[in-house]
Amino acid sequence: MLARLSICIRAFTCAAAATCAALSFAANASSDLPRESRVPGGVALINVGRADEPKPTVTRDGASVWTVKRADAWVAVVGIPLAATPGEQTLNVTRDGIAATVPFTVKEKRYPVQHVTLKDNAMVEPPADVIARIERESAHLKTVRSTWREDAATSAAFTLPAKGRLSGRFGGSRVLNGKPRAPHAGLDVAIGTGTPVVSPSDGVILDAGDYYFCGKTMFIDHGNGLLSMFCHLSEHTAKVGERVAKGQAVARSGATGRASGPHLHWTVYLNGVSVEPELFFAAKQ
Ligand SMILES: [Zn+2]
């Protein structure tokens, strides 16, 4: 038993695929996993052990990581933060009470700068009387983002939640009314107010609220730390706690919160960090 474990842990730190021949695997062979892109804001599919061994517990930066059996391996589906520094990152993997560190390399990616003009400057430089509200909402949204629900049926084979021109891509650093702001953590779809918005995959409605920046907002929990967030909605049509199927309408689009016009903003979270939604489509949109 000890010998087998030591082989396994040694394999974790194995950098060259050829030397891991004993643990051959097909991490990205399954169509219900996202496409891999080891860049800030991307997703890494990391082999964390042989499928005939017990399921390991995997965390990154303290957050649980979706780990799924594929072919002859356990695969960790890891969201990489947009703010990650390119270079070596690590996963913490525990099996049978033994902890190991699995390194993986994140490559640099330069996202374009996006300039956006907002008529309401209070959305760029919030007045003092809304700061307490923003802080309260920020704490609440952080709790929502860190939700963890085990689900054996989680599927990352997403459908676009609304059909329309992709008007704002993920990851671009944002300049709002000339002021540098956080990068764009989602995908924008240009659709008119009142257009039905559908769930990209099966899930449970996790949260529905009205927040200062995001406006009317809905979170869907797809299981195992994979979440969708919709912002700037005009209406919630599904209720918190309701199970929804892929393609089922859950809300209507709008322009509430910090929006330059009607559109859907969609963020995909994985292990608590926002990642590129387009990796969850079988082919690039
Ligand atoms: Zn957006």
Short mmCIF file of C-alpha atoms and ligand atoms in Angstrom, two decimals:
data_model
loop_
_atom_site.label_atom_id
_atom_site.label_comp_id
_atom_site.label_asym_id
_atom_site.label_seq_id
_atom_site.Cartn_x
_atom_site.Cartn_y
_atom_site.Cartn_z
CA MET A 1 0.00 0.00 0.00
CA LEU A 2 2.75 2.41 0.95
CA ALA A 3 4.71 1.64 -2.18
CA ARG A 4 1.71 2.22 -4.37
CA LEU A 5 1.00 5.55 -2.71
CA SER A 6 4.56 6.72 -3.11
CA ILE A 7 4.41 5.92 -6.84
CA CYS A 8 1.26 7.90 -7.09
CA ILE A 9 2.62 10.93 -5.27
CA ARG A 10 5.82 10.83 -7.30
CA ALA A 11 3.70 10.88 -10.42
CA PHE A 12 2.03 14.05 -9.19
CA THR A 13 5.25 15.96 -9.50
CA CYS A 14 6.16 14.39 -12.82
CA ALA A 15 6.69 17.20 -15.31
CA ALA A 16 7.24 15.27 -18.56
CA ALA A 17 4.36 13.21 -19.92
CA ALA A 18 6.69 10.49 -21.20
CA THR A 19 7.91 9.70 -17.70
CA CYS A 20 4.31 9.30 -16.54
CA ALA A 21 3.66 6.40 -18.89
CA ALA A 22 2.51 4.20 -16.00
CA LEU A 23 -0.29 6.68 -15.40
CA SER A 24 -1.42 7.23 -18.96
CA PHE A 25 -4.68 9.14 -19.08
CA ALA A 26 -6.96 11.06 -21.36
CA ALA A 27 -7.80 14.11 -19.28
CA ASN A 28 -9.64 16.04 -21.98
CA ALA A 29 -11.18 13.17 -23.90
CA SER A 30 -14.64 13.70 -22.49
CA SER A 31 -16.97 16.18 -24.18
CA ASP A 32 -18.65 17.18 -20.91
CA LEU A 33 -15.47 18.78 -19.57
CA PRO A 34 -14.40 22.27 -20.64
CA ARG A 35 -11.65 22.71 -23.20
CA GLU A 36 -8.28 23.18 -21.55
CA SER A 37 -6.40 26.49 -21.59
CA ARG A 38 -3.66 26.89 -19.00
CA VAL A 39 -3.68 30.70 -18.93
CA PRO A 40 -5.00 33.28 -16.44
CA GLY A 41 -8.81 33.01 -16.69
CA GLY A 42 -8.52 29.56 -18.27
CA VAL A 43 -9.08 25.99 -17.11
CA ALA A 44 -6.46 23.31 -16.42
CA LEU A 45 -7.33 19.60 -16.58
CA ILE A 46 -4.83 17.94 -14.25
CA ASN A 47 -4.31 14.23 -13.69
CA VAL A 48 -4.41 13.66 -9.93
CA GLY A 49 -4.17 9.90 -9.80
CA ARG A 50 -5.25 6.57 -11.19
CA ALA A 51 -8.95 5.83 -11.43
CA ASP A 52 -8.57 2.60 -9.46
CA GLU A 53 -7.40 4.57 -6.42
CA PRO A 54 -9.79 6.32 -4.00
CA LYS A 55 -11.06 9.73 -5.10
CA PRO A 56 -8.62 12.39 -3.88
CA THR A 57 -9.60 15.67 -2.23
CA VAL A 58 -8.28 18.52 -4.36
CA THR A 59 -8.04 22.19 -3.41
CA ARG A 60 -6.53 25.29 -4.98
CA ASP A 61 -5.88 28.32 -2.85
CA GLY A 62 -8.19 26.87 -0.17
CA ALA A 63 -11.14 26.27 -2.54
CA SER A 64 -12.46 22.80 -3.38
CA VAL A 65 -11.77 21.70 -6.96
CA TRP A 66 -14.12 19.63 -9.14
CA THR A 67 -12.52 16.20 -9.51
CA VAL A 68 -14.00 13.65 -11.87
CA LYS A 69 -13.14 10.14 -13.09
CA ARG A 70 -12.29 10.07 -16.78
CA ALA A 71 -10.93 6.97 -18.56
CA ASP A 72 -8.22 5.61 -16.28
CA ALA A 73 -7.56 8.74 -14.21
CA TRP A 74 -8.97 11.18 -11.70
CA VAL A 75 -8.98 14.59 -13.34
CA ALA A 76 -9.07 17.91 -11.48
CA VAL A 77 -10.93 20.61 -13.42
CA VAL A 78 -9.20 23.74 -12.17
CA GLY A 79 -10.27 27.34 -12.70
CA ILE A 80 -7.24 29.64 -12.98
CA PRO A 81 -7.81 33.21 -11.70
CA LEU A 82 -7.46 36.09 -14.16
CA ALA A 83 -5.01 37.59 -11.65
CA ALA A 84 -2.80 34.45 -11.60
CA THR A 85 0.89 35.09 -12.23
CA PRO A 86 2.14 33.06 -15.20
CA GLY A 87 4.56 30.32 -14.15
CA GLU A 88 4.21 27.43 -11.74
CA GLN A 89 0.94 27.03 -9.83
CA THR A 90 0.09 24.23 -7.42
CA LEU A 91 -2.83 22.06 -6.47
CA ASN A 92 -3.15 20.41 -3.08
CA VAL A 93 -4.16 16.77 -3.37
CA THR A 94 -4.97 14.54 -0.40
CA ARG A 95 -5.62 10.82 -0.71
CA ASP A 96 -5.88 8.36 2.18
CA GLY A 97 -4.80 11.15 4.54
CA ILE A 98 -1.59 11.79 2.63
CA ALA A 99 -1.14 15.29 1.22
CA ALA A 100 0.82 16.04 -1.94
CA THR A 101 1.42 19.06 -4.12
CA VAL A 102 0.83 18.89 -7.86
CA PRO A 103 2.51 21.60 -9.92
CA PHE A 104 1.28 22.87 -13.27
CA THR A 105 2.41 25.71 -15.47
CA VAL A 106 0.28 28.70 -16.41
CA LYS A 107 1.24 30.49 -19.62
CA GLU A 108 0.93 34.23 -20.16
CA LYS A 109 -2.08 35.58 -22.02
CA ARG A 110 -2.61 39.21 -22.99
CA TYR A 111 -6.24 40.24 -23.20
CA PRO A 112 -7.17 43.37 -25.16
CA VAL A 113 -8.08 46.63 -23.40
CA GLN A 114 -11.78 47.54 -23.67
CA HIS A 115 -12.94 51.17 -23.42
CA VAL A 116 -16.52 51.58 -22.24
CA THR A 117 -18.52 54.79 -21.80
CA LEU A 118 -21.25 54.84 -19.16
CA LYS A 119 -23.76 57.72 -19.00
CA ASP A 120 -24.17 57.30 -15.24
CA ASN A 121 -20.79 58.16 -13.70
CA ALA A 122 -22.08 56.98 -10.28
CA MET A 123 -21.53 53.47 -11.67
CA VAL A 124 -17.83 54.25 -12.24
CA GLU A 125 -17.20 56.33 -9.12
CA PRO A 126 -19.94 55.33 -6.65
CA PRO A 127 -21.11 58.11 -4.30
CA ALA A 128 -20.27 57.79 -0.59
CA ASP A 129 -23.83 56.86 0.39
CA VAL A 130 -23.76 53.57 -1.55
CA ILE A 131 -20.34 52.35 -0.34
CA ALA A 132 -21.86 50.45 2.61
CA ARG A 133 -24.35 48.78 0.24
CA ILE A 134 -21.57 47.79 -2.18
CA GLU A 135 -19.49 46.32 0.67
CA ARG A 136 -22.47 44.37 2.01
CA GLU A 137 -23.27 42.99 -1.43
CA SER A 138 -19.64 42.18 -2.11
CA ALA A 139 -19.49 40.01 1.05
CA HIS A 140 -22.75 38.28 0.12
CA LEU A 141 -21.60 37.60 -3.47
CA LYS A 142 -18.30 36.20 -2.18
CA THR A 143 -20.25 33.69 -0.08
CA VAL A 144 -22.44 32.77 -3.06
CA ARG A 145 -19.38 32.26 -5.31
CA SER A 146 -17.81 29.87 -2.83
CA THR A 147 -20.85 27.56 -2.75
CA TRP A 148 -19.98 23.89 -3.01
CA ARG A 149 -22.54 21.19 -3.83
CA GLU A 150 -21.48 17.68 -4.80
CA ASP A 151 -23.24 16.54 -7.96
CA ALA A 152 -22.41 13.34 -9.82
CA ALA A 153 -24.10 14.67 -12.97
CA THR A 154 -22.31 18.02 -13.43
CA SER A 155 -21.88 18.75 -17.13
CA ALA A 156 -19.67 21.51 -18.51
CA ALA A 157 -21.04 21.04 -22.05
CA PHE A 158 -22.76 24.43 -22.07
CA THR A 159 -25.23 26.05 -24.39
CA LEU A 160 -25.12 29.84 -24.89
CA PRO A 161 -27.73 31.32 -22.47
CA ALA A 162 -29.00 33.73 -25.13
CA LYS A 163 -28.49 34.01 -28.87
CA GLY A 164 -26.99 37.29 -30.00
CA ARG A 165 -23.81 39.09 -30.97
CA LEU A 166 -21.00 38.55 -28.45
CA SER A 167 -20.44 42.21 -27.65
CA GLY A 168 -17.94 41.93 -24.79
CA ARG A 169 -15.40 39.15 -24.52
CA PHE A 170 -13.96 37.70 -21.32
CA GLY A 171 -10.75 38.97 -19.75
CA GLY A 172 -10.27 42.38 -21.34
CA SER A 173 -8.91 45.00 -18.98
CA ARG A 174 -11.57 47.66 -18.67
CA VAL A 175 -11.36 51.41 -18.87
CA LEU A 176 -14.71 52.89 -17.82
CA ASN A 177 -15.15 56.60 -18.61
CA GLY A 178 -11.35 56.84 -18.74
CA LYS A 179 -10.80 55.13 -15.36
CA PRO A 180 -9.00 51.75 -15.19
CA ARG A 181 -11.24 49.13 -13.58
CA ALA A 182 -11.17 45.36 -12.96
CA PRO A 183 -10.96 43.13 -16.05
CA HIS A 184 -14.19 41.97 -17.68
CA ALA A 185 -14.92 38.69 -15.90
CA GLY A 186 -17.64 37.42 -18.23
CA LEU A 187 -19.11 37.27 -21.69
CA ASP A 188 -21.61 39.88 -22.93
CA VAL A 189 -24.37 38.98 -25.36
CA ALA A 190 -26.16 41.92 -27.04
CA ILE A 191 -29.89 41.23 -26.69
CA GLY A 192 -32.86 43.51 -26.16
CA THR A 193 -34.63 43.93 -22.83
CA GLY A 194 -37.07 41.12 -22.05
CA THR A 195 -35.32 38.37 -24.04
CA PRO A 196 -35.50 34.97 -22.28
CA VAL A 197 -32.20 33.80 -20.77
CA VAL A 198 -31.72 30.03 -20.45
CA SER A 199 -29.62 27.87 -18.16
CA PRO A 200 -26.40 26.78 -19.95
CA SER A 201 -26.50 23.36 -18.23
CA ASP A 202 -28.55 21.51 -15.61
CA GLY A 203 -28.46 23.10 -12.17
CA VAL A 204 -30.19 24.63 -9.18
CA ILE A 205 -31.06 28.35 -8.82
CA LEU A 206 -28.68 29.49 -6.11
CA ASP A 207 -29.30 33.21 -5.67
CA ALA A 208 -31.50 35.94 -7.14
CA GLY A 209 -30.95 39.55 -6.09
CA ASP A 210 -30.65 43.15 -7.17
CA TYR A 211 -27.11 44.46 -6.70
CA TYR A 212 -25.52 47.87 -7.29
CA PHE A 213 -23.11 46.94 -10.09
CA CYS A 214 -24.69 43.75 -11.45
CA GLY A 215 -28.30 44.93 -11.26
CA LYS A 216 -30.85 42.13 -11.19
CA THR A 217 -28.71 39.03 -10.89
CA MET A 218 -29.16 35.28 -10.87
CA PHE A 219 -26.74 32.49 -9.96
CA ILE A 220 -27.17 28.91 -11.11
CA ASP A 221 -25.25 26.16 -9.31
CA HIS A 222 -24.26 23.44 -11.80
CA GLY A 223 -22.56 21.43 -9.03
CA ASN A 224 -18.97 20.90 -7.86
CA GLY A 225 -18.14 24.61 -7.72
CA LEU A 226 -19.26 25.30 -11.31
CA LEU A 227 -21.63 28.29 -11.31
CA SER A 228 -23.21 30.67 -13.81
CA MET A 229 -23.99 34.28 -12.93
CA PHE A 230 -26.30 36.45 -15.06
CA CYS A 231 -26.30 40.23 -14.57
CA HIS A 232 -28.33 43.28 -15.71
CA LEU A 233 -31.57 41.24 -15.89
CA SER A 234 -35.03 42.81 -16.04
CA GLU A 235 -36.79 39.86 -14.41
CA HIS A 236 -36.14 36.57 -12.58
CA THR A 237 -38.53 33.90 -13.88
CA ALA A 238 -37.16 30.94 -11.88
CA LYS A 239 -37.05 30.79 -8.09
CA VAL A 240 -34.16 30.17 -5.71
CA GLY A 241 -33.95 26.44 -4.94
CA GLU A 242 -35.63 25.43 -8.21
CA ARG A 243 -33.95 22.69 -10.27
CA VAL A 244 -33.52 23.78 -13.88
CA ALA A 245 -32.58 21.86 -17.00
CA LYS A 246 -30.12 22.86 -19.71
CA GLY A 247 -31.94 25.23 -22.08
CA GLN A 248 -34.71 26.12 -19.61
CA ALA A 249 -35.61 29.83 -19.38
CA VAL A 250 -34.75 31.27 -15.96
CA ALA A 251 -34.77 35.06 -16.42
CA ARG A 252 -35.24 37.95 -18.87
CA SER A 253 -32.48 40.28 -20.02
CA GLY A 254 -32.31 43.98 -19.27
CA ALA A 255 -29.98 46.88 -18.50
CA THR A 256 -30.11 47.10 -14.69
CA GLY A 257 -26.99 47.99 -12.66
CA ARG A 258 -23.75 49.09 -14.37
CA ALA A 259 -24.71 48.55 -18.02
CA SER A 260 -24.18 50.78 -21.04
CA GLY A 261 -27.32 49.32 -22.65
CA PRO A 262 -29.45 46.15 -22.70
CA HIS A 263 -27.36 42.98 -22.80
CA LEU A 264 -26.73 39.78 -20.88
CA HIS A 265 -23.54 39.56 -18.84
CA TRP A 266 -22.65 35.94 -18.06
CA THR A 267 -19.85 34.91 -15.70
CA VAL A 268 -18.78 31.28 -15.23
CA TYR A 269 -17.17 30.46 -11.88
CA LEU A 270 -15.07 27.40 -11.16
CA ASN A 271 -13.53 26.85 -7.71
CA GLY A 272 -14.55 30.41 -6.85
CA VAL A 273 -12.79 32.17 -9.75
CA SER A 274 -14.20 33.53 -13.00
CA VAL A 275 -13.09 31.67 -16.12
CA GLU A 276 -13.52 32.00 -19.90
CA PRO A 277 -17.13 30.91 -20.71
CA GLU A 278 -16.19 30.05 -24.30
CA LEU A 279 -14.10 27.09 -23.04
CA PHE A 280 -17.42 25.45 -22.12
CA PHE A 281 -18.64 25.24 -25.72
CA ALA A 282 -17.64 22.31 -27.88
CA ALA A 283 -16.27 24.75 -30.46
CA LYS A 284 -15.35 28.42 -30.36
CA GLN A 285 -18.44 30.63 -30.87
ZN ZN B 1 -20.22 42.17 -19.06
#
